[in-house]
Amino acid sequence: MRIDVVTIFPEYLQALDVSLIGKARRDGLLDIRIHDLREHTSDRHRTVDDTPYGGGAGMVMKPEPWALALESIAASAADADDASGARPVLLVPTPSGTLFRQSVAHELAGADHLVVACGRYEGIDERLFEWAAELFEVRLVSLGDYVLNGGEVAALAMIEAVGRLVPGVVGNPESLVEESHSDGLLEYPVYTKPSSWRGRDVPQILLSGDHGRIARWRHDQQVVRTRARRPDLLPPESAG
Ligand SMILES: OB(O)c1ccc2cc[nH]c2c1
């Protein structure tokens, strides 16, 4: 999978050089390219923003630098994107987007090419998204009901959530099966040695060796946790 990220803070994305995502880049499983939006400006001050029409606080990101950046990326990937037969996905982290969930991560992991647009200030001129729909499948996505100062932190979260689902990135694919949200429930509690720690013991069932009973206990724990912490994930009749 190719992932292009456009930002005015390229250094923010250095975290993508670390750990499993960083290894996947070095192994060629993920082709992640970071682009500085200011490289697509033409004035002396490398301006990417201006005042909002209609007034209001803050500044709005100008559409032209974004269009030039996205055109440049689309041109550089044209052969591969044409071969895949699908338009690249333009993923735009924004508080006004649809909710990013594990199901969305799985959808995006099936794409051949993601382009992530990290907005700043009060956001990007809306006309950019209308224009981009000619070249990309545009997805405006929110991490949740809170607001960050820009899209970079959300981009890191989304790229990690998607990248780890690409075959080969996570060493043991089994570990992707039993984790929160993989089956619509929160994950069960986990324990490791020592079996007794500061007067607290590991649940005896986990020391029993009875894998059937352990599996049932773990599922029960998932339901209890989900009901307590995220009843919204449960079907109405079992939300308690
Ligand atoms: O909370 B967010 O995910 C987010 C994303 C993009 C921008 C642009 C300006 N503020 C933002 C916040």
Coordinates of C-alpha atoms and ligand atoms in Angstrom, one line a residue:
M1 CA 0.0 0.0 0.0
R2 CA 1.1 3.5 -0.9
I3 CA 0.3 6.3 1.6
D4 CA 1.0 9.9 0.8
V5 CA 0.7 12.5 3.6
V6 CA 0.4 16.2 2.9
T7 CA 1.1 18.5 5.9
I8 CA 2.7 21.9 6.8
F9 CA 4.5 20.0 9.7
P10 CA 6.3 17.1 8.0
E11 CA 8.3 16.5 11.3
Y12 CA 5.0 15.6 13.0
L13 CA 5.0 12.4 10.9
Q14 CA 8.4 11.2 12.0
A15 CA 6.6 8.7 14.3
L16 CA 5.9 6.7 11.1
D17 CA 9.6 5.8 11.1
V18 CA 9.3 3.9 14.4
S19 CA 8.1 0.4 15.5
L20 CA 6.0 -1.8 13.3
I21 CA 5.0 0.9 10.8
G22 CA 8.6 1.9 10.4
K23 CA 9.7 -1.7 9.9
A24 CA 6.9 -2.1 7.3
R25 CA 8.2 0.9 5.4
R26 CA 11.8 -0.5 5.5
D27 CA 10.5 -3.9 4.4
G28 CA 8.6 -2.3 1.5
L29 CA 5.1 -3.4 2.8
L30 CA 4.1 0.3 3.2
D31 CA 5.3 3.0 0.8
I32 CA 4.7 6.1 3.0
R33 CA 5.7 9.5 1.5
I34 CA 5.5 12.8 3.4
H35 CA 4.9 16.0 1.5
D36 CA 5.3 19.6 2.7
L37 CA 2.3 21.6 1.5
R38 CA 4.5 24.8 1.4
E39 CA 6.4 23.2 -1.5
H40 CA 3.3 23.9 -3.6
T41 CA 3.2 27.7 -2.9
S42 CA 4.7 30.3 -5.1
D43 CA 4.9 33.5 -3.0
R44 CA 7.9 34.6 -1.0
H45 CA 6.2 33.8 2.3
R46 CA 5.0 30.3 1.1
T47 CA 1.5 31.3 2.1
V48 CA -1.0 28.4 2.7
D49 CA -3.8 30.3 4.5
D50 CA -6.0 33.4 4.3
T51 CA -8.9 35.1 6.1
P52 CA -12.3 33.4 6.0
Y53 CA -15.1 34.8 3.8
G54 CA -18.1 35.7 5.9
G55 CA -15.8 36.7 8.8
G56 CA -15.0 34.7 12.0
A57 CA -11.9 33.8 13.9
G58 CA -8.9 32.2 12.5
M59 CA -7.6 31.5 9.0
V60 CA -8.7 29.1 6.3
M61 CA -6.3 27.0 4.2
K62 CA -6.2 28.1 0.5
P63 CA -7.4 25.5 -2.0
E64 CA -4.7 26.1 -4.7
P65 CA -1.6 24.8 -2.8
W66 CA -3.7 21.7 -1.9
A67 CA -4.8 21.2 -5.5
L68 CA -1.2 21.5 -6.7
A69 CA 0.0 19.0 -4.1
L70 CA -2.7 16.5 -4.8
E71 CA -2.2 16.8 -8.6
S72 CA 1.5 16.2 -8.1
I73 CA 0.8 13.1 -6.1
A74 CA -1.9 11.8 -8.5
A75 CA 0.5 12.3 -11.4
S76 CA 3.3 10.4 -9.6
A77 CA 1.1 7.5 -9.0
A78 CA -1.0 7.5 -12.2
D79 CA 0.5 4.3 -13.6
A80 CA 0.0 2.3 -10.4
D81 CA -3.4 3.8 -9.7
D82 CA -4.6 3.2 -13.2
A83 CA -3.4 -0.4 -13.0
S84 CA -5.3 -0.9 -9.7
G85 CA -8.5 0.3 -11.4
A86 CA -9.6 2.2 -8.4
R87 CA -9.2 5.9 -7.6
P88 CA -6.9 6.6 -4.7
V89 CA -8.6 7.5 -1.4
L90 CA -8.2 11.1 -0.2
L91 CA -8.5 10.7 3.6
V92 CA -9.2 13.9 5.4
P93 CA -9.1 13.9 9.2
T94 CA -11.6 16.5 10.4
P95 CA -13.8 17.0 13.4
S96 CA -16.7 17.3 11.0
G97 CA -16.2 13.9 9.4
T98 CA -17.9 10.5 9.7
L99 CA -16.6 8.5 12.7
F100 CA -13.4 6.6 12.2
R101 CA -14.0 3.0 13.5
Q102 CA -12.3 -0.4 13.1
S103 CA -14.6 -1.1 10.3
V104 CA -13.4 2.0 8.4
A105 CA -9.8 0.9 9.1
H106 CA -10.5 -2.4 7.5
E107 CA -12.2 -0.7 4.5
L108 CA -9.2 1.6 4.0
A109 CA -6.7 -1.3 4.4
G110 CA -8.1 -2.7 1.2
A111 CA -7.1 0.4 -0.8
D112 CA -4.0 0.4 -2.9
H113 CA -3.3 4.1 -2.4
L114 CA -4.3 6.5 0.4
V115 CA -3.6 10.2 0.3
V116 CA -3.9 11.8 3.8
A117 CA -4.6 15.6 3.9
C118 CA -3.6 17.1 7.2
G119 CA -5.5 20.4 7.7
R120 CA -4.6 23.2 10.1
Y121 CA -6.1 26.5 11.1
E122 CA -9.9 26.5 10.8
G123 CA -9.7 23.9 8.0
I124 CA -9.4 23.6 4.2
D125 CA -11.5 25.6 1.7
E126 CA -14.5 23.4 1.0
R127 CA -14.1 23.8 -2.7
L128 CA -10.9 21.7 -2.5
F129 CA -13.0 18.6 -1.6
E130 CA -15.5 19.2 -4.4
W131 CA -12.6 19.5 -6.9
A132 CA -10.7 16.5 -5.5
A133 CA -13.8 14.2 -6.0
E134 CA -12.8 14.1 -9.7
L135 CA -9.5 12.4 -8.9
F136 CA -10.1 10.7 -5.6
E137 CA -12.6 8.9 -3.5
V138 CA -12.9 11.6 -0.8
R139 CA -13.4 10.4 2.8
L140 CA -13.7 13.1 5.6
V141 CA -13.2 11.2 8.8
S142 CA -13.2 12.2 12.5
L143 CA -11.3 10.4 15.3
G144 CA -14.0 11.3 17.7
D145 CA -16.0 14.0 19.4
Y146 CA -13.1 16.2 20.4
V147 CA -11.0 18.7 18.5
L148 CA -7.2 18.7 17.9
N149 CA -5.2 21.6 16.5
G150 CA -4.7 19.9 13.1
G151 CA -5.0 16.7 11.2
E152 CA -1.5 15.3 11.9
V153 CA -2.2 13.4 15.2
A154 CA -5.4 12.0 13.7
A155 CA -3.4 11.0 10.6
L156 CA -0.9 9.1 12.7
A157 CA -3.7 7.2 14.5
M158 CA -5.5 6.4 11.3
I159 CA -2.3 5.4 9.4
E160 CA -1.3 3.1 12.3
A161 CA -4.9 1.6 12.5
V162 CA -4.9 0.9 8.7
G163 CA -1.3 0.0 8.2
R164 CA -1.3 -2.7 10.9
L165 CA -4.1 -4.5 9.0
V166 CA -2.0 -4.7 5.8
P167 CA -0.8 -8.4 5.5
G168 CA 2.7 -8.9 6.8
V169 CA 2.9 -5.7 8.9
V170 CA 1.9 -7.4 12.2
G171 CA 4.1 -10.5 12.7
N172 CA 1.3 -12.7 14.1
P173 CA -2.0 -12.1 12.3
E174 CA -3.7 -14.0 15.1
S175 CA -3.1 -11.0 17.3
L176 CA -5.4 -9.0 15.0
V177 CA -8.3 -11.3 15.7
E178 CA -8.8 -11.1 19.4
E179 CA -8.6 -7.4 20.0
S180 CA -11.1 -4.7 20.9
H181 CA -13.7 -4.0 18.2
S182 CA -12.6 -7.0 16.0
D183 CA -15.8 -8.8 17.0
G184 CA -17.9 -5.8 18.0
L185 CA -16.9 -6.1 21.7
L186 CA -14.1 -4.6 23.9
E187 CA -11.2 -7.0 24.5
Y188 CA -11.0 -9.2 27.6
P189 CA -8.5 -8.5 30.5
V190 CA -5.0 -9.9 30.0
Y191 CA -2.5 -11.1 32.6
T192 CA 1.1 -12.3 32.7
K193 CA 3.7 -13.5 35.3
P194 CA 3.9 -13.4 38.2
S195 CA 0.6 -15.3 39.0
S196 CA 0.5 -13.4 42.3
W197 CA 1.5 -9.7 42.3
R198 CA 1.3 -7.4 45.3
G199 CA -1.4 -9.6 46.8
R200 CA -3.4 -9.7 43.6
D201 CA -3.8 -13.1 41.9
V202 CA -4.5 -14.0 38.3
P203 CA -8.0 -15.4 37.8
Q204 CA -7.7 -19.1 38.6
I205 CA -9.6 -20.1 35.4
L206 CA -6.6 -18.8 33.3
L207 CA -4.3 -21.2 35.2
S208 CA -6.6 -24.2 34.6
G209 CA -5.4 -25.2 31.1
D210 CA -9.1 -25.7 30.2
H211 CA -9.1 -23.8 26.9
G212 CA -12.9 -24.2 26.4
R213 CA -13.7 -22.7 29.7
I214 CA -11.0 -20.0 29.3
A215 CA -12.6 -19.0 26.0
R216 CA -16.0 -18.8 27.5
W217 CA -14.7 -16.8 30.5
R218 CA -12.9 -14.4 28.2
H219 CA -16.1 -13.8 26.1
D220 CA -18.1 -13.2 29.2
Q221 CA -15.5 -10.7 30.3
Q222 CA -15.8 -8.9 26.9
V223 CA -19.6 -8.6 27.3
V224 CA -19.3 -7.4 30.9
R225 CA -16.7 -4.8 29.9
T226 CA -18.6 -3.6 26.8
R227 CA -21.9 -3.3 28.7
A228 CA -20.1 -1.3 31.4
R229 CA -17.9 1.0 29.3
R230 CA -19.5 1.0 25.8
P231 CA -23.1 -0.1 25.9
D232 CA -23.6 1.8 22.6
L233 CA -21.7 -1.1 20.9
L234 CA -24.2 -3.7 22.1
P235 CA -27.5 -4.4 20.3
P236 CA -30.4 -2.6 22.2
E237 CA -31.8 -5.8 23.8
S238 CA -28.4 -6.6 25.4
A239 CA -27.2 -3.2 26.4
G240 CA -28.4 -3.8 30.0
Ligands
LIG1 O1 -9.6 17.0 15.6 B1 -9.1 16.7 14.3 O2 -9.0 15.4 13.9 C1 -8.7 17.9 13.4 C2 -8.4 17.6 12.0 C3 -8.1 18.6 11.2 C4 -8.0 19.9 11.7 C5 -7.7 21.1 11.0 C6 -7.8 22.1 12.0 N1 -8.2 21.5 13.2 C7 -8.3 20.2 13.0 C8 -8.7 19.2 13.9

